[in-house]
């Protein structure tokens, strides 16, 4: 062991090793230090412009070290570290949280991730080259390929890993990964390796995004990933100190060793796995690498997902039962989903990989499509059914499901067209027509005619499925034998969960059951990891109550069925508003048959999970009416727009969308309403309007085309400006591009001669027919038509579009957090708090901001007292309104220079209402601490000294002067209003998840 004593500092923040394992860099609040491991008891102090404990990263050739602190990027040559290559100040609106380097000392390129979720590329001149599309929340981890083509980044809040193709200017996400805690790249840069908070390690092909391998060899969050210098080997370490070394090809069993973690220090393992470096305080110790334990007995397996889809009443459930149980049993029409493990399709490949198959039966009724569209991704084989005994519209609905199954690239998973009920007579369509249909729609596996009643065609169908599975690449999961044993026991318990009450079990209770059956103890963390793995493969669900107690849902289809019932209930809204009272759902005042046999606690957990599903997937938005908050589902609104309410508008662009289109309209309505720029003004069935100002109005409508195809038409009301229309169009396109759909853009066309705007439907029709011109409907002159534009995946986003996209995603995350807040308040019996908002009204921007704040608090079930809501009518009594300050549980003071000016009461000869409000607020500030703590100073603009009254300047202030602070601080305010202690484990977890 060798030790270096570094200068003492308030905090040592980052510790990083060079790729050749010869050097270690340490950044602290006092400075930056470089330790050469061949002389580990000495160090070099590097000169940096600011000592804030900056981010550090070595270049891939180990010829440079980059340091980013505040706005300063400093680059040092490793050979002469006392002579920086350059020091540059980088302009940026947000704080940087992640750094990666590519290239060499002569031509470096830097990728900088910030708190807004955006990655910026910087060259050696520190000029921003490009900005990526954003993730929701801060960038925590980042990697840049050496050829500078791809950048990977992720954050715990975002729950996704983004791959940005810099050359093509597009971005995609790795849906399987979820929340990555660390990302790295293989030596050749072709594989992305992601460690997650669940302890799972994923390996993807960077270019294709294909999942290559999954490693379930940890039971705690991954904190370190190293690609070892030895070929194809990776070292992973979790927060408990357990480390594994495994091959990316997975052909060798992982090796293991334990490192006892020091909670007060930072640990690093060099890339050649020769040394460990531990930093505790200012003491940097270098240790020899520990001896590897014997190889872990590992097993490899894969799961194939089969989907049974088709319209209602075509016999899907009966066929599914026949496939799963080899017998005929009449089935009720499916409500939600059903799930079977198909043992007869399970096999062991020649390389020893165990392949199992699960079959999902999706209900076919149109009212369930809104929910099912969330779960039709990553299907390996689709069985698309139609009723062969029908005499009319034989293939009704088949085209819809084919379009729905296609990916954003237009690719269709392996699909089999299945004719059911062949025992009832011959199909009213010839086999030649069916074969032509399969060929034209890319159904390469062809057609099978079946009968669940007689078993005819079942063997042939199973053989087709088996052949398809054998020919598909297998996404292998590497797991330990102990892991597999626990999983098999959990699967057996799943099959015995034959009642609603048994479907949801606390994890601690599951540990007891497994231990009793096993005859010996199994570590809880191993069982939790096994359950998470089963969840990833679709076997189970994992939920939590408001106190964070984890539960295992043995029947994940139960939650989908419950979600479908909520949709049906919202559709029954007597006014056709597609809305339900959120409290009626969460308080259990609506009876749902799926959970009727459960305990009250079990019902609450499932209802919370369903509401969170709807909110997080942007299927609904919250709307407050009086003291009640409603969940409004835009797709279910049944009120049409009347002629009397129809506004004169002009269409300016049309998007034709195909694929998974069910939730497109809902998501656009929700996300556009979440921006700060466009206020949701009116919405009807398939039609919505938004206001930028009172005279700046944009909107869109949805027009259903063929099955699985819709048009989204953007419009504006004169005199809406061109800039407002372009902003609206930019936001619509960015929201659309993040969905699994194909998008074609059709602009409006005006006559070159008379400027008459041509009929939208005619323009779309002729462009679809690939016509190159259109004859003006007004003057007859010929005008050229542009080509159809394919709207690509997310790429570079400019200006206000980027800002408002971030706002929408931040508000979406905040709305999801409120589900947890409301469940805590409900379970603890907390009452609805009242809150008076004191602000300097009269300035348009500030008024608009405060009104949005009030709405954001109102949907959190806070009773907000605001002047324009409670005292705006003519003749209203100002003194009586001010008296409500004394009766409010809390007072929010929105600090700004204008507020301070009005407080000083010299703006008007008649005095200021703000001054009167502050006089009453000061009564609390001179009282007991409990009274003082009920006043919440909030900084909207300016500084404390110039924006707040003197008595408030010394209080803890919610700084909301920047956009990035708004939603984290807003959630803090809500928690404070409900008197939830930040030290409470549940609240602490919630704040951490949303990066407060």
Short mmCIF file of N, CA, C and O in Angstrom, two decimals, residues 298-338:
data_model
loop_
_atom_site.label_atom_id
_atom_site.label_comp_id
_atom_site.label_asym_id
_atom_site.label_seq_id
_atom_site.Cartn_x
_atom_site.Cartn_y
_atom_site.Cartn_z
N UNK A 298 -22.69 -19.70 -13.50
CA UNK A 298 -23.62 -18.83 -14.22
C UNK A 298 -24.48 -19.64 -15.17
O UNK A 298 -24.13 -20.75 -15.58
N UNK A 299 -25.61 -19.07 -15.50
CA UNK A 299 -26.50 -19.68 -16.49
C UNK A 299 -26.96 -18.59 -17.44
O UNK A 299 -26.97 -17.41 -17.09
N UNK A 300 -27.33 -18.97 -18.65
CA UNK A 300 -27.76 -18.01 -19.66
C UNK A 300 -29.18 -18.35 -20.11
O UNK A 300 -29.49 -19.51 -20.35
N UNK A 301 -30.00 -17.32 -20.20
CA UNK A 301 -31.37 -17.56 -20.63
C UNK A 301 -31.87 -16.36 -21.44
O UNK A 301 -31.25 -15.29 -21.47
N UNK A 302 -32.99 -16.55 -22.11
CA UNK A 302 -33.62 -15.50 -22.90
C UNK A 302 -35.13 -15.70 -22.86
O UNK A 302 -35.61 -16.82 -22.66
N UNK A 303 -35.86 -14.62 -23.03
CA UNK A 303 -37.32 -14.67 -23.04
C UNK A 303 -37.84 -14.05 -24.33
O UNK A 303 -37.39 -12.98 -24.74
N UNK A 304 -38.76 -14.75 -24.99
CA UNK A 304 -39.39 -14.25 -26.20
C UNK A 304 -40.82 -13.83 -25.89
O UNK A 304 -41.58 -14.59 -25.26
N UNK A 305 -41.19 -12.64 -26.36
CA UNK A 305 -42.53 -12.11 -26.12
C UNK A 305 -43.40 -12.33 -27.35
O UNK A 305 -43.08 -11.88 -28.45
N UNK A 306 -44.52 -13.01 -27.14
CA UNK A 306 -45.49 -13.25 -28.20
C UNK A 306 -46.73 -12.41 -27.89
O UNK A 306 -47.17 -12.34 -26.74
N UNK A 307 -47.31 -11.80 -28.92
CA UNK A 307 -48.51 -10.97 -28.73
C UNK A 307 -49.65 -11.55 -29.55
O UNK A 307 -49.48 -11.86 -30.73
N UNK A 308 -50.80 -11.70 -28.91
CA UNK A 308 -52.02 -12.18 -29.56
C UNK A 308 -52.93 -10.98 -29.73
O UNK A 308 -53.48 -10.46 -28.75
N UNK A 309 -53.06 -10.48 -30.98
CA UNK A 309 -53.83 -9.26 -31.21
C UNK A 309 -54.88 -9.49 -32.29
O UNK A 309 -54.78 -10.41 -33.10
N UNK A 310 -55.87 -8.63 -32.30
CA UNK A 310 -56.97 -8.72 -33.25
C UNK A 310 -58.18 -8.05 -32.65
O UNK A 310 -58.22 -7.74 -31.45
N UNK A 311 -59.19 -7.84 -33.46
CA UNK A 311 -60.39 -7.17 -32.98
C UNK A 311 -61.14 -8.04 -31.97
O UNK A 311 -60.91 -9.25 -31.86
N UNK A 312 -62.04 -7.40 -31.24
CA UNK A 312 -62.83 -8.12 -30.24
C UNK A 312 -63.71 -9.18 -30.90
O UNK A 312 -64.27 -8.97 -31.99
N UNK A 313 -63.81 -10.33 -30.24
CA UNK A 313 -64.73 -11.36 -30.70
C UNK A 313 -64.19 -12.27 -31.79
O UNK A 313 -64.95 -13.06 -32.37
N UNK A 314 -62.86 -12.21 -32.08
CA UNK A 314 -62.33 -13.08 -33.13
C UNK A 314 -61.77 -14.39 -32.57
O UNK A 314 -61.28 -15.22 -33.32
N UNK A 315 -61.82 -14.55 -31.23
CA UNK A 315 -61.40 -15.82 -30.63
C UNK A 315 -59.98 -15.85 -30.11
O UNK A 315 -59.38 -16.92 -29.98
N UNK A 316 -59.43 -14.69 -29.75
CA UNK A 316 -58.04 -14.65 -29.29
C UNK A 316 -57.84 -15.41 -27.98
O UNK A 316 -56.91 -16.22 -27.84
N UNK A 317 -58.69 -15.14 -26.99
CA UNK A 317 -58.50 -15.76 -25.67
C UNK A 317 -58.68 -17.28 -25.73
O UNK A 317 -57.94 -18.02 -25.07
N UNK A 318 -59.63 -17.74 -26.52
CA UNK A 318 -59.84 -19.18 -26.65
C UNK A 318 -58.64 -19.82 -27.34
O UNK A 318 -58.18 -20.91 -26.93
N UNK A 319 -58.10 -19.16 -28.35
CA UNK A 319 -56.91 -19.69 -29.02
C UNK A 319 -55.71 -19.65 -28.08
O UNK A 319 -54.91 -20.59 -28.04
N UNK A 320 -55.58 -18.57 -27.29
CA UNK A 320 -54.48 -18.49 -26.34
C UNK A 320 -54.53 -19.61 -25.32
O UNK A 320 -53.49 -20.20 -24.97
N UNK A 321 -55.74 -19.92 -24.83
CA UNK A 321 -55.89 -21.02 -23.87
C UNK A 321 -55.50 -22.35 -24.51
O UNK A 321 -54.83 -23.17 -23.89
N UNK A 322 -55.90 -22.55 -25.76
CA UNK A 322 -55.55 -23.79 -26.47
C UNK A 322 -54.03 -23.91 -26.62
O UNK A 322 -53.45 -24.97 -26.40
N UNK A 323 -53.36 -22.81 -26.99
CA UNK A 323 -51.90 -22.84 -27.15
C UNK A 323 -51.22 -23.13 -25.82
O UNK A 323 -50.27 -23.91 -25.74
N UNK A 324 -51.72 -22.50 -24.74
CA UNK A 324 -51.06 -22.63 -23.43
C UNK A 324 -51.36 -23.96 -22.75
O UNK A 324 -50.48 -24.53 -22.09
N UNK A 325 -52.60 -24.49 -22.91
CA UNK A 325 -53.02 -25.65 -22.11
C UNK A 325 -53.38 -26.88 -22.95
O UNK A 325 -53.76 -27.91 -22.38
N UNK A 326 -53.29 -26.77 -24.27
CA UNK A 326 -53.58 -27.90 -25.17
C UNK A 326 -54.98 -28.46 -24.96
O UNK A 326 -55.20 -29.68 -25.07
N UNK A 327 -55.93 -27.59 -24.66
CA UNK A 327 -57.32 -28.02 -24.52
C UNK A 327 -58.24 -26.87 -24.91
O UNK A 327 -57.83 -25.71 -24.97
N UNK A 328 -59.48 -27.24 -25.19
CA UNK A 328 -60.47 -26.21 -25.54
C UNK A 328 -61.24 -25.80 -24.31
O UNK A 328 -61.73 -26.63 -23.55
N UNK A 329 -61.34 -24.50 -24.12
CA UNK A 329 -62.12 -23.96 -23.00
C UNK A 329 -62.68 -22.61 -23.43
O UNK A 329 -61.91 -21.68 -23.69
N UNK A 330 -64.01 -22.49 -23.54
CA UNK A 330 -64.61 -21.21 -23.94
C UNK A 330 -64.18 -20.11 -22.98
O UNK A 330 -64.10 -20.31 -21.76
N UNK A 331 -63.89 -18.93 -23.53
CA UNK A 331 -63.40 -17.80 -22.74
C UNK A 331 -64.32 -16.60 -22.90
O UNK A 331 -64.90 -16.37 -23.97
N UNK A 332 -64.43 -15.85 -21.81
CA UNK A 332 -65.13 -14.57 -21.90
C UNK A 332 -64.27 -13.60 -22.71
O UNK A 332 -63.06 -13.77 -22.83
N UNK A 333 -64.90 -12.59 -23.28
CA UNK A 333 -64.14 -11.57 -24.00
C UNK A 333 -63.16 -10.92 -23.03
O UNK A 333 -63.51 -10.55 -21.91
N UNK A 334 -61.89 -10.84 -23.46
CA UNK A 334 -60.83 -10.36 -22.57
C UNK A 334 -61.07 -8.91 -22.17
O UNK A 334 -61.37 -8.06 -23.00
N UNK A 335 -60.91 -8.65 -20.87
CA UNK A 335 -60.97 -7.29 -20.34
C UNK A 335 -59.54 -6.94 -19.92
O UNK A 335 -59.06 -7.44 -18.91
N UNK A 336 -58.86 -6.10 -20.69
CA UNK A 336 -57.47 -5.78 -20.37
C UNK A 336 -56.53 -6.72 -21.10
O UNK A 336 -56.44 -6.71 -22.31
N UNK A 337 -55.82 -7.56 -20.34
CA UNK A 337 -54.86 -8.48 -20.93
C UNK A 337 -54.87 -9.80 -20.18
O UNK A 337 -55.30 -9.88 -19.03
N UNK A 338 -54.38 -10.84 -20.86
CA UNK A 338 -54.10 -12.12 -20.21
C UNK A 338 -52.67 -12.51 -20.54
O UNK A 338 -52.10 -12.06 -21.52
#
